[in-house]
Short mmCIF file of C-alpha atoms and ligand atoms in Angstrom, two decimals:
data_model
loop_
_atom_site.label_atom_id
_atom_site.label_comp_id
_atom_site.label_asym_id
_atom_site.label_seq_id
_atom_site.Cartn_x
_atom_site.Cartn_y
_atom_site.Cartn_z
CA MET A 123 6.19 -3.67 11.95
CA GLU A 124 2.62 -2.43 11.93
CA PHE A 125 0.71 0.33 9.91
CA SER A 126 -2.54 1.70 10.16
CA THR A 127 -4.43 5.04 9.32
CA GLN A 128 -6.53 7.53 11.31
CA THR A 129 -9.00 10.12 10.27
CA THR A 130 -9.19 12.96 12.56
CA ALA A 131 -10.01 16.53 13.10
CA SER A 132 -9.07 16.40 17.02
CA LEU A 133 -4.83 15.86 16.59
CA HIS A 134 -4.71 17.24 20.47
CA GLN A 135 -6.60 14.53 21.58
CA ILE A 136 -4.52 11.25 20.25
CA LYS A 137 -2.90 9.27 23.17
CA THR A 138 0.52 8.29 21.47
CA ALA A 139 3.93 8.42 22.77
CA ALA A 140 5.45 10.67 19.86
CA LEU A 141 3.11 12.65 17.17
CA ALA A 142 4.98 14.39 14.49
CA VAL A 143 4.11 17.30 12.87
CA GLY A 144 5.46 19.51 10.08
CA VAL A 145 7.20 22.62 10.24
CA PHE A 146 8.55 24.57 7.18
CA THR A 147 11.19 27.85 7.58
CA ASP A 148 10.20 31.17 7.91
CA GLY A 149 7.14 30.02 10.85
CA MET A 150 4.97 28.50 8.03
CA LEU A 151 3.17 25.64 9.91
CA SER A 152 1.54 22.59 8.46
CA SER A 153 -2.15 22.50 9.26
CA PRO A 154 -1.32 19.46 11.85
CA ALA A 155 1.40 21.83 13.09
CA ASP A 156 -1.37 24.64 13.39
CA ILE A 157 -4.17 22.63 15.13
CA ILE A 158 -1.45 21.07 18.11
CA ASP A 159 -0.30 25.04 18.63
CA ASN A 160 -3.97 26.52 18.75
CA ALA A 161 -4.56 23.36 21.23
CA SER A 162 -1.20 24.11 23.19
CA ASN A 163 -1.47 28.21 23.54
CA GLY A 164 1.29 28.84 20.93
CA ALA A 165 3.78 26.56 22.23
CA ILE A 166 4.66 25.71 18.78
CA ARG A 167 5.05 29.30 17.26
CA GLU A 168 7.02 30.03 20.30
CA VAL A 169 9.94 27.53 20.01
CA LEU A 170 9.82 28.80 16.18
CA LYS A 171 10.73 32.11 17.24
CA SER A 172 14.59 31.02 18.13
CA GLU A 173 15.08 27.54 18.94
CA PHE A 174 13.97 25.53 15.87
CA ASN A 175 14.59 26.43 12.35
CA ALA A 176 13.12 23.95 10.57
CA LYS A 177 15.51 23.04 7.84
CA PRO A 178 14.80 19.33 6.58
CA ASN A 179 16.26 16.57 8.56
CA THR A 180 16.39 18.29 11.97
CA TYR A 181 14.10 17.72 14.45
CA LEU A 182 12.70 19.43 18.04
CA VAL A 183 11.08 16.84 20.88
CA LEU A 184 8.23 18.85 23.30
CA ARG A 185 7.01 16.89 25.72
CA ASN A 186 4.08 17.08 27.83
CA LEU A 187 2.44 20.41 25.73
CA PRO A 188 -0.42 21.57 27.68
CA GLY A 189 -4.05 20.72 26.00
CA VAL A 190 -2.40 17.70 24.40
CA SER A 191 -2.58 14.14 24.81
CA ALA A 192 0.33 12.94 23.07
CA ALA A 193 3.47 12.60 25.43
CA ARG A 194 5.89 14.15 23.41
CA VAL A 195 5.29 16.26 20.02
CA ILE A 196 8.52 15.74 17.32
CA LEU A 197 8.04 18.87 15.77
CA VAL A 198 9.97 18.05 11.97
CA GLY A 199 11.40 20.40 9.84
CA LEU A 200 10.23 20.69 6.29
CA GLY A 201 12.38 23.17 4.57
CA LYS A 202 11.16 26.45 2.77
CA GLN A 203 7.71 25.49 1.84
CA GLN A 204 8.13 26.57 -1.91
CA SER A 205 10.95 23.76 -2.27
CA TYR A 206 9.27 20.92 -0.23
CA ASN A 207 9.60 17.99 -2.52
CA ALA A 208 8.73 13.95 -2.19
CA LYS A 209 12.93 13.41 -0.85
CA ILE A 210 12.40 16.01 1.97
CA HIS A 211 9.30 14.48 2.99
CA ALA A 212 10.83 11.09 2.87
CA GLY A 213 13.83 12.65 4.94
CA ALA A 214 11.39 13.59 7.36
CA GLU A 215 9.63 10.50 8.03
CA ARG A 216 13.06 9.05 8.45
CA ALA A 217 13.90 11.74 10.79
CA PHE A 218 11.11 10.76 12.99
CA ALA A 219 11.10 7.07 12.61
CA ASN A 220 14.61 6.91 13.67
CA TYR A 221 13.60 9.45 17.04
CA CYS A 222 10.97 6.64 18.00
CA ALA A 223 13.59 3.58 17.20
CA GLN A 224 16.49 5.18 19.24
CA ALA A 225 14.18 6.54 21.98
CA ARG A 226 12.82 2.52 22.36
CA LEU A 227 9.29 3.96 21.62
CA THR A 228 7.08 1.05 20.80
CA GLU A 229 4.52 3.51 18.66
CA GLY A 230 3.93 6.68 17.01
CA VAL A 231 1.59 8.82 15.15
CA SER A 232 2.53 10.75 11.77
CA THR A 233 1.11 13.58 10.30
CA LEU A 234 3.52 14.41 7.83
CA ALA A 235 2.17 12.27 4.91
CA SER A 236 -1.29 14.33 5.01
CA ILE A 237 0.86 17.32 3.79
CA GLU A 238 0.27 18.33 -0.06
CA CYS A 239 3.81 17.75 -1.59
CA GLU A 240 5.03 18.26 -5.37
CA GLY A 241 4.71 15.42 -7.59
CA THR A 242 3.39 13.28 -4.91
CA THR A 243 0.28 11.80 -3.81
CA LEU A 244 -1.12 10.29 -0.75
CA ARG A 245 -0.23 6.78 -1.59
CA SER A 246 3.02 7.68 -2.31
CA ARG A 247 3.63 9.80 0.84
CA ALA A 248 2.15 6.34 2.74
CA GLN A 249 4.32 4.53 0.97
CA ALA A 250 7.53 6.47 2.18
CA CYS A 251 6.54 6.78 5.42
CA ALA A 252 6.14 3.01 5.48
CA THR A 253 9.23 2.48 4.13
CA GLU A 254 11.06 4.78 6.11
CA ALA A 255 9.60 3.43 9.72
CA GLY A 256 10.06 -0.09 8.77
CA GLN A 257 14.02 0.86 8.00
CA SER A 258 14.87 2.56 10.66
CA VAL A 259 14.32 -0.44 12.80
CA TYR A 260 16.92 -2.53 11.08
CA ARG A 261 20.09 -3.59 13.12
CA TYR A 262 22.41 -5.97 12.14
CA ASP A 263 23.01 -8.63 14.98
CA ALA A 264 23.80 -11.56 13.88
CA THR A 265 27.20 -12.12 14.51
CA LEU A 266 27.30 -9.71 17.73
CA GLY A 267 27.27 -10.63 21.12
CA LYS A 268 24.15 -10.59 23.54
CA ARG A 269 24.50 -7.16 24.80
CA ASP A 270 24.16 -5.76 21.34
CA ARG A 271 21.48 -7.70 20.59
CA ASP A 272 19.64 -6.30 23.79
CA THR A 273 19.36 -2.91 22.16
CA GLN A 274 17.21 -3.62 19.08
CA PRO A 275 14.62 -0.99 19.09
CA LYS A 276 11.06 -1.95 19.88
CA LEU A 277 9.06 0.19 17.73
CA ARG A 278 5.77 -2.11 16.35
CA LYS A 279 3.55 0.39 14.98
CA ILE A 280 3.20 3.43 13.07
CA THR A 281 -0.19 5.39 12.48
CA VAL A 282 -0.74 7.66 9.80
CA VAL A 283 -2.84 10.42 10.30
CA VAL A 284 -5.23 11.18 6.83
CA GLY A 285 -8.21 12.86 5.73
CA ARG A 286 -11.62 11.66 5.61
CA GLY A 287 -12.12 9.59 2.83
CA GLN A 288 -8.32 9.06 2.00
CA ALA A 289 -7.55 5.90 4.42
CA PRO A 290 -7.92 3.19 1.21
CA GLN A 291 -5.06 5.04 -0.63
CA ALA A 292 -2.83 5.53 2.53
CA GLN A 293 -3.35 2.21 3.00
CA GLN A 294 -2.48 0.99 -0.31
CA GLY A 295 0.67 3.13 -0.04
CA LEU A 296 1.55 1.42 3.52
CA ALA A 297 1.18 -1.86 2.22
CA ALA A 298 3.50 -1.13 -0.63
CA GLY A 299 6.18 0.65 1.84
CA ARG A 300 5.90 -2.38 4.19
CA ALA A 301 6.99 -5.02 1.57
CA ILE A 302 9.63 -2.61 0.32
CA ALA A 303 11.21 -2.42 3.57
CA ASN A 304 10.98 -5.89 4.55
CA GLY A 305 12.74 -6.72 1.21
CA MET A 306 15.23 -4.28 2.00
CA GLN A 307 15.63 -5.69 5.48
CA LEU A 308 16.44 -8.91 3.63
CA ALA A 309 19.08 -7.42 1.57
CA ARG A 310 20.68 -5.44 3.94
CA LYS A 311 21.21 -8.71 6.14
CA LEU A 312 22.54 -10.65 3.42
CA GLY A 313 24.82 -8.26 2.40
CA ASP A 314 26.47 -7.14 5.90
CA LEU A 315 26.63 -10.74 6.63
CA PRO A 316 30.57 -12.13 6.56
CA GLY A 317 31.39 -14.25 3.61
CA ASN A 318 32.47 -17.21 6.05
CA VAL A 319 28.47 -16.80 6.41
CA CYS A 320 27.10 -15.75 3.76
CA THR A 321 28.28 -18.40 1.14
CA PRO A 322 26.81 -19.58 -2.36
CA THR A 323 25.01 -22.21 -0.39
CA TYR A 324 23.60 -19.85 2.33
CA LEU A 325 22.00 -17.47 -0.45
CA GLY A 326 20.07 -20.87 -2.29
CA THR A 327 19.23 -21.60 1.15
CA THR A 328 17.35 -18.09 1.56
CA ALA A 329 15.75 -18.44 -1.82
CA LYS A 330 14.44 -22.20 -0.40
CA GLN A 331 13.17 -20.23 2.57
CA LEU A 332 11.58 -17.44 0.63
CA ALA A 333 9.65 -20.39 -1.53
CA LYS A 334 8.53 -21.99 1.91
CA GLU A 335 7.47 -18.90 2.77
CA PHE A 336 5.42 -17.96 0.11
CA LYS A 337 3.06 -20.16 -1.81
CA THR A 338 3.78 -18.02 -4.82
CA VAL A 339 7.62 -18.55 -5.29
CA SER A 340 9.28 -21.59 -6.21
CA ALA A 341 13.25 -21.77 -5.92
CA ARG A 342 15.85 -24.25 -7.69
CA VAL A 343 19.26 -24.45 -6.64
CA LEU A 344 21.41 -25.68 -9.67
CA ASN A 345 24.60 -27.48 -8.11
CA LEU A 346 28.31 -27.64 -9.56
CA LYS A 347 27.12 -30.92 -11.86
CA GLN A 348 23.96 -29.18 -13.29
CA ILE A 349 25.79 -26.21 -13.82
CA GLU A 350 28.60 -28.10 -15.96
CA ALA A 351 25.39 -29.81 -17.50
CA LEU A 352 24.32 -26.27 -18.89
CA LYS A 353 27.88 -25.41 -20.40
CA MET A 354 28.14 -22.29 -18.09
CA GLY A 355 31.88 -22.38 -19.06
CA SER A 356 32.51 -18.74 -18.09
CA PHE A 357 30.77 -18.61 -14.52
CA LEU A 358 32.36 -21.83 -13.54
CA SER A 359 35.81 -20.46 -14.74
CA VAL A 360 35.57 -17.86 -11.99
CA ALA A 361 34.20 -20.46 -9.50
CA LYS A 362 36.91 -23.23 -9.74
CA GLY A 363 39.33 -21.07 -8.00
CA SER A 364 37.49 -21.30 -4.46
CA ASN A 365 36.54 -24.36 -2.44
CA GLN A 366 33.22 -23.14 -1.62
CA PRO A 367 30.74 -24.99 -4.40
CA PRO A 368 29.01 -22.52 -6.91
CA ALA A 369 24.90 -22.00 -7.00
CA PHE A 370 23.14 -21.39 -9.92
CA ILE A 371 19.82 -20.56 -8.32
CA GLU A 372 16.28 -19.62 -9.93
CA ILE A 373 13.43 -18.65 -8.72
CA LYS A 374 9.86 -18.00 -9.68
CA TYR A 375 7.12 -15.86 -8.99
CA THR A 376 3.38 -16.85 -10.29
CA PRO A 377 0.91 -14.65 -9.28
CA ALA A 378 -1.90 -16.18 -7.58
CA ILE A 379 -4.61 -14.95 -9.93
CA ALA A 380 -2.54 -16.34 -13.40
CA GLY A 381 -4.23 -17.47 -16.03
CA LYS A 382 -7.74 -15.83 -14.63
CA GLY A 383 -7.30 -12.95 -16.40
CA SER A 384 -8.58 -12.43 -19.92
CA LYS A 385 -5.38 -10.95 -21.31
CA GLY A 386 -3.55 -14.39 -20.89
CA ALA A 387 -0.67 -15.22 -19.09
CA LYS A 388 2.07 -12.10 -19.10
CA GLN A 389 5.71 -12.94 -19.65
CA PRO A 390 7.97 -12.81 -17.12
CA ILE A 391 10.36 -10.07 -16.18
CA VAL A 392 13.57 -11.71 -15.54
CA LEU A 393 16.07 -10.12 -12.45
CA VAL A 394 19.56 -11.21 -12.68
CA GLY A 395 21.89 -10.62 -9.56
CA LYS A 396 25.22 -11.13 -9.01
CA GLY A 397 26.00 -12.97 -6.31
CA ILE A 398 30.03 -13.12 -5.67
CA THR A 399 30.15 -13.65 -2.20
CA PHE A 400 33.28 -12.32 -1.71
CA ASP A 401 35.58 -10.75 -4.55
CA ALA A 402 39.04 -10.99 -3.53
CA GLY A 403 39.63 -10.59 -7.33
CA GLY A 404 41.51 -13.48 -7.99
CA ILE A 405 44.89 -13.88 -9.55
CA SER A 406 44.63 -10.13 -10.65
CA LEU A 407 44.46 -9.95 -6.83
CA LYS A 408 42.74 -6.44 -5.01
CA PRO A 409 45.05 -4.59 -2.55
CA ALA A 410 44.18 -5.31 0.92
CA ALA A 411 43.10 -2.11 1.85
CA ASN A 412 39.22 -2.00 2.60
CA MET A 413 39.07 -5.67 0.58
CA ASP A 414 36.47 -6.67 3.55
CA GLU A 415 33.87 -4.58 1.83
CA MET A 416 34.24 -7.21 -1.29
CA LYS A 417 31.93 -9.08 1.10
CA TYR A 418 29.18 -6.99 -0.37
CA ASP A 419 29.68 -8.13 -3.77
CA MET A 420 26.63 -10.39 -3.37
CA CYS A 421 24.37 -6.88 -3.37
CA GLY A 422 22.72 -7.48 -6.78
CA ALA A 423 21.99 -10.77 -5.63
CA ALA A 424 20.66 -9.70 -2.14
CA SER A 425 18.49 -7.12 -3.96
CA VAL A 426 17.10 -9.43 -6.02
CA LEU A 427 15.78 -11.53 -3.28
CA GLY A 428 14.37 -8.59 -1.07
CA THR A 429 12.75 -7.68 -4.16
CA VAL A 430 11.21 -11.34 -4.50
CA ARG A 431 10.54 -10.63 -1.23
CA ALA A 432 8.51 -7.74 -1.49
CA ILE A 433 6.49 -8.52 -4.72
CA ALA A 434 5.18 -11.76 -3.35
CA GLU A 435 4.25 -9.89 0.13
CA LEU A 436 2.36 -7.49 -2.12
CA GLY A 437 0.91 -10.25 -4.31
CA ILE A 438 1.48 -8.01 -7.67
CA GLU A 439 -0.16 -9.80 -10.97
CA GLN A 440 3.24 -9.23 -13.09
CA PRO A 441 5.24 -12.88 -13.20
CA VAL A 442 8.92 -12.93 -12.33
CA VAL A 443 11.79 -14.83 -12.61
CA ALA A 444 15.23 -14.09 -10.66
CA LEU A 445 18.64 -15.46 -11.40
CA ILE A 446 21.94 -15.61 -9.70
CA PRO A 447 24.86 -16.80 -10.35
CA ALA A 448 26.64 -17.43 -7.16
CA CYS A 449 30.59 -18.29 -6.26
CA GLU A 450 33.39 -16.90 -4.66
CA ASN A 451 36.42 -15.04 -6.68
CA LEU A 452 39.59 -16.22 -5.13
CA PRO A 453 43.20 -16.89 -6.23
CA SER A 454 44.25 -20.49 -6.19
CA GLY A 455 46.37 -23.14 -7.75
CA GLN A 456 42.65 -23.70 -9.67
CA ALA A 457 41.90 -20.29 -10.44
CA ASN A 458 41.75 -18.33 -13.79
CA LYS A 459 44.85 -17.02 -15.07
CA PRO A 460 45.21 -13.87 -17.22
CA GLY A 461 45.37 -14.57 -20.78
CA ASP A 462 42.92 -17.79 -20.26
CA VAL A 463 40.03 -18.20 -22.78
CA VAL A 464 37.12 -19.55 -21.24
CA THR A 465 33.92 -20.85 -23.49
CA SER A 466 30.51 -19.09 -22.34
CA MET A 467 27.36 -20.69 -22.35
CA SER A 468 26.56 -18.78 -25.70
CA GLY A 469 29.58 -20.03 -27.78
CA GLN A 470 31.19 -16.97 -27.30
CA THR A 471 35.04 -17.53 -26.32
CA ILE A 472 36.29 -14.78 -23.76
CA GLU A 473 39.73 -13.84 -23.04
CA ILE A 474 40.60 -13.13 -19.17
CA LEU A 475 42.61 -10.48 -19.27
CA ASN A 476 42.11 -9.58 -15.77
CA THR A 477 40.54 -12.04 -13.03
CA ASP A 478 39.10 -9.20 -11.34
CA ALA A 479 36.42 -8.40 -13.92
CA GLU A 480 34.56 -11.70 -12.82
CA GLY A 481 31.49 -9.83 -12.33
CA ARG A 482 30.47 -9.87 -16.13
CA LEU A 483 31.91 -13.81 -16.39
CA VAL A 484 28.96 -14.66 -14.03
CA LEU A 485 26.44 -12.67 -15.37
CA CYS A 486 27.01 -13.50 -19.15
CA ASP A 487 26.22 -16.87 -18.67
CA ALA A 488 23.17 -16.05 -16.71
CA LEU A 489 21.75 -13.74 -19.25
CA THR A 490 22.24 -16.37 -21.90
CA TYR A 491 19.94 -18.68 -19.56
CA ALA A 492 17.42 -16.27 -18.97
CA GLU A 493 16.46 -16.55 -23.01
CA ARG A 494 14.78 -19.68 -22.19
CA PHE A 495 12.07 -17.73 -20.12
CA LYS A 496 11.02 -15.36 -23.42
CA PRO A 497 11.31 -12.63 -20.72
CA ALA A 498 9.00 -9.28 -21.36
CA ALA A 499 12.60 -7.61 -20.08
CA VAL A 500 15.73 -8.72 -18.39
CA ILE A 501 17.36 -6.74 -15.74
CA ASP A 502 20.86 -7.59 -14.14
CA VAL A 503 21.96 -5.72 -11.12
CA ALA A 504 25.29 -5.71 -10.14
CA THR A 505 28.23 -4.22 -7.90
CA LEU A 506 29.98 -4.14 -11.14
CA THR A 507 32.77 -1.68 -11.58
CA GLY A 508 34.76 0.80 -9.26
CA ALA A 509 34.84 3.11 -12.37
CA CYS A 510 30.91 3.28 -11.72
CA VAL A 511 31.39 4.89 -8.18
CA VAL A 512 34.14 7.36 -9.65
CA ALA A 513 31.39 8.45 -12.40
CA LEU A 514 28.07 8.68 -10.42
CA GLY A 515 29.23 8.56 -6.62
CA HIS A 516 27.28 6.97 -3.84
CA VAL A 517 24.08 8.80 -5.06
CA ASN A 518 23.10 7.23 -8.43
CA THR A 519 22.85 4.06 -9.46
CA GLY A 520 24.49 3.35 -12.97
CA LEU A 521 21.58 2.24 -15.63
CA PHE A 522 22.54 1.27 -19.19
CA SER A 523 19.99 0.49 -21.60
CA LYS A 524 19.08 0.78 -25.39
CA ASP A 525 15.64 0.60 -24.70
CA ASP A 526 14.25 3.84 -23.95
CA GLU A 527 10.96 3.09 -22.65
CA LEU A 528 12.28 0.22 -20.31
CA ALA A 529 15.12 2.92 -18.91
CA ASP A 530 12.58 5.45 -18.41
CA GLY A 531 10.44 3.18 -16.56
CA LEU A 532 13.38 2.50 -14.66
CA LEU A 533 14.33 6.20 -13.74
CA ARG A 534 10.65 6.94 -12.85
CA ALA A 535 10.20 3.89 -10.32
CA GLY A 536 13.97 5.16 -8.81
CA LYS A 537 12.58 9.07 -8.46
CA ALA A 538 9.23 8.01 -6.94
CA THR A 539 10.76 5.89 -4.68
CA ASN A 540 14.04 8.12 -3.87
CA ASP A 541 16.31 5.40 -4.97
CA THR A 542 17.28 7.01 -8.24
CA ALA A 543 19.50 6.09 -10.99
CA TRP A 544 21.21 8.03 -13.62
CA ARG A 545 21.41 6.88 -17.80
CA MET A 546 24.87 6.36 -19.04
CA PRO A 547 25.63 5.85 -22.36
CA LEU A 548 25.84 2.50 -24.22
CA GLU A 549 26.96 2.93 -27.87
CA GLU A 550 28.65 0.31 -30.40
CA ASP A 551 31.53 2.90 -30.27
CA TYR A 552 32.77 1.57 -27.28
CA GLN A 553 32.41 -2.05 -28.64
CA GLU A 554 35.87 -1.78 -29.79
CA GLN A 555 37.57 -1.64 -26.56
CA LEU A 556 36.82 -5.03 -25.90
CA ARG A 557 38.35 -6.43 -28.87
CA SER A 558 40.33 -9.37 -28.48
CA ASN A 559 43.39 -11.33 -30.81
CA PHE A 560 42.86 -14.60 -29.07
CA ALA A 561 38.71 -14.53 -28.36
CA ASP A 562 35.50 -13.48 -29.46
CA ILE A 563 35.58 -10.99 -27.10
CA ALA A 564 37.83 -9.56 -24.06
CA ASN A 565 36.51 -9.14 -20.05
CA ILE A 566 38.15 -5.66 -19.97
CA GLY A 567 38.56 -2.66 -21.97
CA GLY A 568 41.08 -0.48 -20.40
CA PRO A 569 41.31 2.59 -18.34
CA PRO A 570 38.67 4.75 -20.05
CA ALA A 571 34.57 4.30 -19.27
CA GLY A 572 35.01 1.39 -17.29
CA SER A 573 31.44 1.00 -16.22
CA VAL A 574 30.27 1.23 -20.17
CA THR A 575 32.34 -1.23 -21.07
CA ALA A 576 31.70 -3.32 -18.49
CA ALA A 577 27.94 -2.87 -19.65
CA CYS A 578 29.25 -3.27 -23.58
CA PHE A 579 30.66 -6.45 -22.32
CA LEU A 580 27.05 -7.63 -21.08
CA SER A 581 25.05 -6.38 -24.17
CA ARG A 582 27.09 -8.78 -26.40
CA PHE A 583 25.13 -11.88 -24.58
CA THR A 584 21.35 -9.85 -24.76
CA GLU A 585 20.22 -9.59 -27.59
CA LYS A 586 17.70 -11.43 -27.86
CA TYR A 587 15.57 -9.60 -25.54
CA ARG A 588 14.65 -6.08 -23.90
CA TRP A 589 17.43 -5.71 -21.45
CA ALA A 590 18.75 -3.00 -18.55
CA HIS A 591 22.02 -3.07 -16.36
CA LEU A 592 22.25 -1.39 -13.08
CA ASP A 593 25.83 -1.33 -11.56
CA ILE A 594 25.08 -0.76 -7.93
CA ALA A 595 28.54 -0.62 -7.04
CA GLY A 596 28.47 3.08 -5.39
CA THR A 597 24.85 2.32 -4.02
CA ALA A 598 24.62 -0.96 -2.58
CA TRP A 599 26.29 -0.27 0.57
CA ARG A 600 27.89 2.58 2.94
CA SER A 601 31.71 2.80 3.94
CA GLY A 602 33.53 4.13 7.13
CA LYS A 603 31.82 4.72 10.53
CA ASP A 604 28.62 3.85 9.32
CA LYS A 605 29.51 0.79 7.22
CA GLY A 606 26.56 -1.37 6.36
CA ALA A 607 24.50 -2.19 3.27
CA SER A 608 21.75 -0.04 2.23
CA GLY A 609 18.74 -2.23 0.61
CA ARG A 610 19.28 -0.49 -2.91
CA PRO A 611 17.87 -0.71 -5.38
CA VAL A 612 15.05 -2.88 -4.17
CA PRO A 613 12.85 0.25 -4.26
CA LEU A 614 13.53 1.30 -7.49
CA LEU A 615 13.03 -2.58 -8.59
CA THR A 616 9.77 -3.24 -6.81
CA GLN A 617 8.16 -0.05 -7.68
CA PHE A 618 9.15 -0.95 -11.29
CA LEU A 619 7.27 -3.83 -11.26
CA ILE A 620 4.33 -2.31 -9.32
CA ASP A 621 4.15 -0.40 -12.37
CA GLN A 622 4.02 -3.18 -14.71
CA ALA A 623 1.29 -5.12 -12.90
N1 LIG B 824 32.87 -6.19 -7.57
C1 LIG B 824 34.10 -4.92 -8.16
C2 LIG B 824 33.46 -3.33 -8.36
C3 LIG B 824 33.52 -2.96 -7.59
C4 LIG B 824 35.07 -2.22 -6.82
C5 LIG B 824 32.53 -2.50 -6.67
C6 LIG B 824 35.50 -1.42 -5.88
C7 LIG B 824 32.44 -1.54 -5.54
C8 LIG B 824 33.85 -1.14 -5.08
C9 LIG B 824 34.50 -6.01 -9.71
O1 LIG B 824 34.36 -7.23 -9.67
C10 LIG B 824 35.64 -5.50 -10.07
O2 LIG B 824 36.66 -5.78 -9.39
N2 LIG B 824 35.55 -4.70 -11.21
C11 LIG B 824 36.82 -4.32 -11.36
C12 LIG B 824 37.06 -4.09 -12.95
C13 LIG B 824 38.49 -3.88 -13.83
C14 LIG B 824 39.31 -4.93 -13.24
C15 LIG B 824 38.03 -3.57 -15.10
C16 LIG B 824 37.17 -2.83 -10.83
O3 LIG B 824 36.37 -2.12 -10.92
O4 LIG B 824 38.30 -2.51 -10.86
MN1 LIG B 825 35.95 -8.37 -9.22
ZN1 LIG B 826 33.50 -8.05 -8.18
#
């Protein structure tokens, strides 16, 4: 998708298939809406009398307005002017873009980013516009018949109307938003692909493709032998229950301008993504209902790949390493059994009391491996616990960190991109739930505070650097009729990395 800016006062003369203008409840028109209203003899004020209440997430299509060159004017509801905020703005851009995509238009013009809004800048509003527009054209089609493929949206171009002298800021925002949208598309596609297509090997191939596409990205995919040589006994214990070979994926993003700066080379930020391409639970088998959704258990890996794609497209100055331990978690004659004790790469022994708590078993070895990069910080992303869904639902990602500065940076990045996280506790007192009589640590801590004890388990492998953990079990995909990957937390992670650069 293409994005451009246009500076103009004569909105009514813009030739386009669809022009978005915002209106508030209680009859307050945004200034673009006011211009169109004046040009069309009060056509907008007329419909505001009864037909359209301007509530958030609603819109009304007006065709062929007299005195207006646009074929359609899309009135987009912004709610009460006093409570207008970044989230409502993003929702308005989404409503407009979704309309354009569904109506199979090829282009549209939005004036929504030009409206001032509490807690935002023109740059951040333009970014939201591009992110939402980019998302509106995502359609899963990899395993659908040709007829379904023919209903792909045709939307190719969104033009953002800005004030005089504001184009440069808007263009920065549009570039970031486009990159984030492209990263989300990749993450969503990988998540939505079935487990028999998106295997550990497939994730490795995807990493190699990114390395081909961007000169700043390199990728290495370690095979079973190489993983054995690293002594990743915990990761391998999960992988051995499946006939699919595991993969340990290492991606490096090195900024093109690195080394030229006076500050010297920056230490990398390491992202670690859980890559369980299907989680049946192993011998501690999951119930049958909705088990298909465990194809999404690699969404941490997908979001990490999507984030690498986004920062590579943007060319940010912060070096990044991405690590993905990828395998399946299946029951078989070779699978882990409850009570088994395995030795992690760190040397710590682990008693596997439940083979379905496999995410932490694959992540702990990747977290130990991360030490070799002397990272400025490590952030792991994982569909780790059902308990996190109980705690936070599908609204917020769970954030766990002992480092306040790192946690605040991630929370801020989430707020700025409408991809929010909520901080959860991570105190020593929870650690005692992981006590084992037969190993250094048990892999489950009983029913209380399940998402916290999972984070506590990971914390035992992260003593050597600043670390944060994102539990995306509730936010990585939607269930039910609109089942599909969300692309979260690509916006949060990308924004965080932009902010570090
Ligand atoms: N991948 C699941 C977590 C999950 C479950 C995410 C449902 C989203 C929806 C993870 O591997 C798992 O099975 N966790 C167990 C841990 C338990 C055995 C301590 C869980 O949450 O039930
Ligand atoms: Mn599991
Ligand atoms: Zn899992």
